[in-house]
Amino acid sequence: MIPRKKIIAGNWKMNKTQAEARVLVEDLLRDIGRFDDAEIVLCPPFTALAAVSELLNTVSNIRLGAQNMHEAASGAYTGEISAAMLKELYVRYVIIGHSERRQYFHEDNATVNRKTKAALAAELRPIVCIGETLPEREANKWKNVLQTQLIEGFAGFGEKELADIIIAYEPVWAIGTGKTASPAQAEEAHQFIRKIVGDKFGATAAEKIRIQYGGSVKPENAKELLSKPDIDGALVGGASLDSRGFTAIIKNACSE
Ligand code: 13P
């Protein structure tokens, strides 16, 4: 079996000014700046990327991610940010198709497909988010939803593209609600996602791809979730805004 290094990312969403971001990153650098048992990624808002980048630069193992990008290289897209703009700030990862982008900004699987393609072309590593809503879970349609998001989101891709993609399974009903999927529920979904990847892109792609869980990950539940064989990391929202909480998640998730 190919070992998969755990990847724990903090999605700060629309939180932290530059000044606040600096304080948080200085604390994190002190606590986990040289941590190497997992890949650690911070995804601040666009306005704090430069400040965080400067602090992370060279001295740490912590990597920088963005929360979104536009698929075009440049042009008349008021309010948008391109891959090249992110690259200049040493951004290496980009979250694509977060459920909040899908819900509030009308991004669909076709948008996710175009953005993922553009991110890969720019050598950014996309963290592609998928997940079902509560009514979809209750109607037992979650497998169909995940399958469609994967097939349409990754349309036209092959094993090569999949090698640079990270999937984040984020059940919408668990985001910011304090209601976490149980480790068994999450593992079942991750296994299903890996099976779809295997059916479509082959056994090697399925074995290699890292699948993060997201949705109310906290220091108290991180260890049990991440001890499941198909859960390769976490995409943490609220609990990543506080250095003690985020540090505890990382240390708990990676302790034996
Ligand atoms: P919470 O951890 O706040 O539930 O958010 C999860 C999330 O959406 C991460 O992208």
PDB file of C-alpha atoms in Angstrom, residues 131-216:
ATOM      1  CA  GLY A 131     -20.591  16.756   0.235  1.00  0.00           C
ATOM      2  CA  GLU A 132     -24.310  16.234   0.592  1.00  0.00           C
ATOM      3  CA  THR A 133     -26.931  18.411   2.303  1.00  0.00           C
ATOM      4  CA  LEU A 134     -29.092  17.240   5.194  1.00  0.00           C
ATOM      5  CA  PRO A 135     -32.180  16.506   3.039  1.00  0.00           C
ATOM      6  CA  GLU A 136     -29.965  14.517   0.661  1.00  0.00           C
ATOM      7  CA  ARG A 137     -28.518  12.505   3.555  1.00  0.00           C
ATOM      8  CA  GLU A 138     -31.977  11.922   5.048  1.00  0.00           C
ATOM      9  CA  ALA A 139     -33.387  10.783   1.705  1.00  0.00           C
ATOM     10  CA  ASN A 140     -30.438   8.370   1.452  1.00  0.00           C
ATOM     11  CA  LYS A 141     -29.260  10.096  -1.732  1.00  0.00           C
ATOM     12  CA  TRP A 142     -25.783  10.934  -0.493  1.00  0.00           C
ATOM     13  CA  LYS A 143     -24.032   8.348  -2.635  1.00  0.00           C
ATOM     14  CA  ASN A 144     -25.664   9.679  -5.813  1.00  0.00           C
ATOM     15  CA  VAL A 145     -24.762  13.240  -4.867  1.00  0.00           C
ATOM     16  CA  LEU A 146     -21.101  12.424  -4.175  1.00  0.00           C
ATOM     17  CA  GLN A 147     -20.820  10.330  -7.316  1.00  0.00           C
ATOM     18  CA  THR A 148     -22.230  13.117  -9.514  1.00  0.00           C
ATOM     19  CA  GLN A 149     -19.990  15.732  -7.886  1.00  0.00           C
ATOM     20  CA  LEU A 150     -16.946  13.544  -8.550  1.00  0.00           C
ATOM     21  CA  ILE A 151     -17.814  12.495 -12.096  1.00  0.00           C
ATOM     22  CA  GLU A 152     -18.823  15.986 -13.251  1.00  0.00           C
ATOM     23  CA  GLY A 153     -16.193  17.806 -11.212  1.00  0.00           C
ATOM     24  CA  PHE A 154     -13.412  15.614 -12.618  1.00  0.00           C
ATOM     25  CA  ALA A 155     -14.779  15.273 -16.174  1.00  0.00           C
ATOM     26  CA  GLY A 156     -11.969  14.943 -18.701  1.00  0.00           C
ATOM     27  CA  PHE A 157      -9.360  14.165 -16.046  1.00  0.00           C
ATOM     28  CA  GLY A 158      -7.120  11.091 -15.878  1.00  0.00           C
ATOM     29  CA  GLU A 159      -4.745   9.477 -13.406  1.00  0.00           C
ATOM     30  CA  LYS A 160      -2.212  12.263 -13.953  1.00  0.00           C
ATOM     31  CA  GLU A 161      -4.627  15.017 -12.875  1.00  0.00           C
ATOM     32  CA  LEU A 162      -5.887  12.972  -9.940  1.00  0.00           C
ATOM     33  CA  ALA A 163      -2.341  12.639  -8.593  1.00  0.00           C
ATOM     34  CA  ASP A 164      -2.263  16.346  -7.691  1.00  0.00           C
ATOM     35  CA  ILE A 165      -5.799  16.653  -6.366  1.00  0.00           C
ATOM     36  CA  ILE A 166      -6.941  16.420  -2.760  1.00  0.00           C
ATOM     37  CA  ILE A 167     -10.603  15.714  -2.089  1.00  0.00           C
ATOM     38  CA  ALA A 168     -12.361  17.174   0.936  1.00  0.00           C
ATOM     39  CA  TYR A 169     -15.524  15.380   2.005  1.00  0.00           C
ATOM     40  CA  GLU A 170     -17.568  17.977   3.820  1.00  0.00           C
ATOM     41  CA  PRO A 171     -21.147  16.960   4.581  1.00  0.00           C
ATOM     42  CA  VAL A 172     -22.983  20.295   4.462  1.00  0.00           C
ATOM     43  CA  TRP A 173     -25.039  19.375   7.537  1.00  0.00           C
ATOM     44  CA  ALA A 174     -21.856  19.116   9.612  1.00  0.00           C
ATOM     45  CA  ILE A 175     -20.332  22.475   8.642  1.00  0.00           C
ATOM     46  CA  GLY A 176     -20.387  25.061  11.409  1.00  0.00           C
ATOM     47  CA  THR A 177     -23.204  23.196  13.129  1.00  0.00           C
ATOM     48  CA  GLY A 178     -21.253  21.419  15.829  1.00  0.00           C
ATOM     49  CA  LYS A 179     -22.795  18.246  14.406  1.00  0.00           C
ATOM     50  CA  THR A 180     -19.917  16.059  13.248  1.00  0.00           C
ATOM     51  CA  ALA A 181     -20.380  13.002  11.096  1.00  0.00           C
ATOM     52  CA  SER A 182     -19.592  10.020  13.281  1.00  0.00           C
ATOM     53  CA  PRO A 183     -16.234   8.435  12.489  1.00  0.00           C
ATOM     54  CA  ALA A 184     -18.126   5.442  11.061  1.00  0.00           C
ATOM     55  CA  GLN A 185     -20.333   7.650   8.854  1.00  0.00           C
ATOM     56  CA  ALA A 186     -17.332   9.614   7.638  1.00  0.00           C
ATOM     57  CA  GLU A 187     -15.313   6.458   6.941  1.00  0.00           C
ATOM     58  CA  GLU A 188     -18.222   4.985   4.971  1.00  0.00           C
ATOM     59  CA  ALA A 189     -18.372   8.096   2.794  1.00  0.00           C
ATOM     60  CA  HIS A 190     -14.591   8.176   2.319  1.00  0.00           C
ATOM     61  CA  GLN A 191     -14.569   4.520   1.300  1.00  0.00           C
ATOM     62  CA  PHE A 192     -17.324   5.234  -1.185  1.00  0.00           C
ATOM     63  CA  ILE A 193     -15.415   8.219  -2.629  1.00  0.00           C
ATOM     64  CA  ARG A 194     -12.258   6.122  -2.974  1.00  0.00           C
ATOM     65  CA  LYS A 195     -14.272   3.422  -4.742  1.00  0.00           C
ATOM     66  CA  ILE A 196     -15.663   5.919  -7.259  1.00  0.00           C
ATOM     67  CA  VAL A 197     -12.161   7.269  -7.883  1.00  0.00           C
ATOM     68  CA  GLY A 198     -10.958   3.685  -8.384  1.00  0.00           C
ATOM     69  CA  ASP A 199     -13.763   2.799 -10.803  1.00  0.00           C
ATOM     70  CA  LYS A 200     -13.189   5.919 -12.874  1.00  0.00           C
ATOM     71  CA  PHE A 201      -9.446   6.575 -12.633  1.00  0.00           C
ATOM     72  CA  GLY A 202      -7.916   3.258 -11.635  1.00  0.00           C
ATOM     73  CA  ALA A 203      -6.638   1.501  -8.539  1.00  0.00           C
ATOM     74  CA  THR A 204      -3.423   3.533  -8.240  1.00  0.00           C
ATOM     75  CA  ALA A 205      -5.282   6.857  -8.300  1.00  0.00           C
ATOM     76  CA  ALA A 206      -7.656   5.544  -5.636  1.00  0.00           C
ATOM     77  CA  GLU A 207      -4.850   4.342  -3.412  1.00  0.00           C
ATOM     78  CA  LYS A 208      -2.873   7.564  -3.731  1.00  0.00           C
ATOM     79  CA  ILE A 209      -5.562  10.204  -3.424  1.00  0.00           C
ATOM     80  CA  ARG A 210      -5.886  11.924  -0.083  1.00  0.00           C
ATOM     81  CA  ILE A 211      -9.394  12.521   1.209  1.00  0.00           C
ATOM     82  CA  GLN A 212      -9.866  15.033   3.995  1.00  0.00           C
ATOM     83  CA  TYR A 213     -12.879  15.167   6.261  1.00  0.00           C
ATOM     84  CA  GLY A 214     -14.413  18.564   7.073  1.00  0.00           C
ATOM     85  CA  GLY A 215     -17.325  19.585   9.265  1.00  0.00           C
ATOM     86  CA  SER A 216     -17.033  20.576  12.934  1.00  0.00           C
TER      87      SER A 216
END
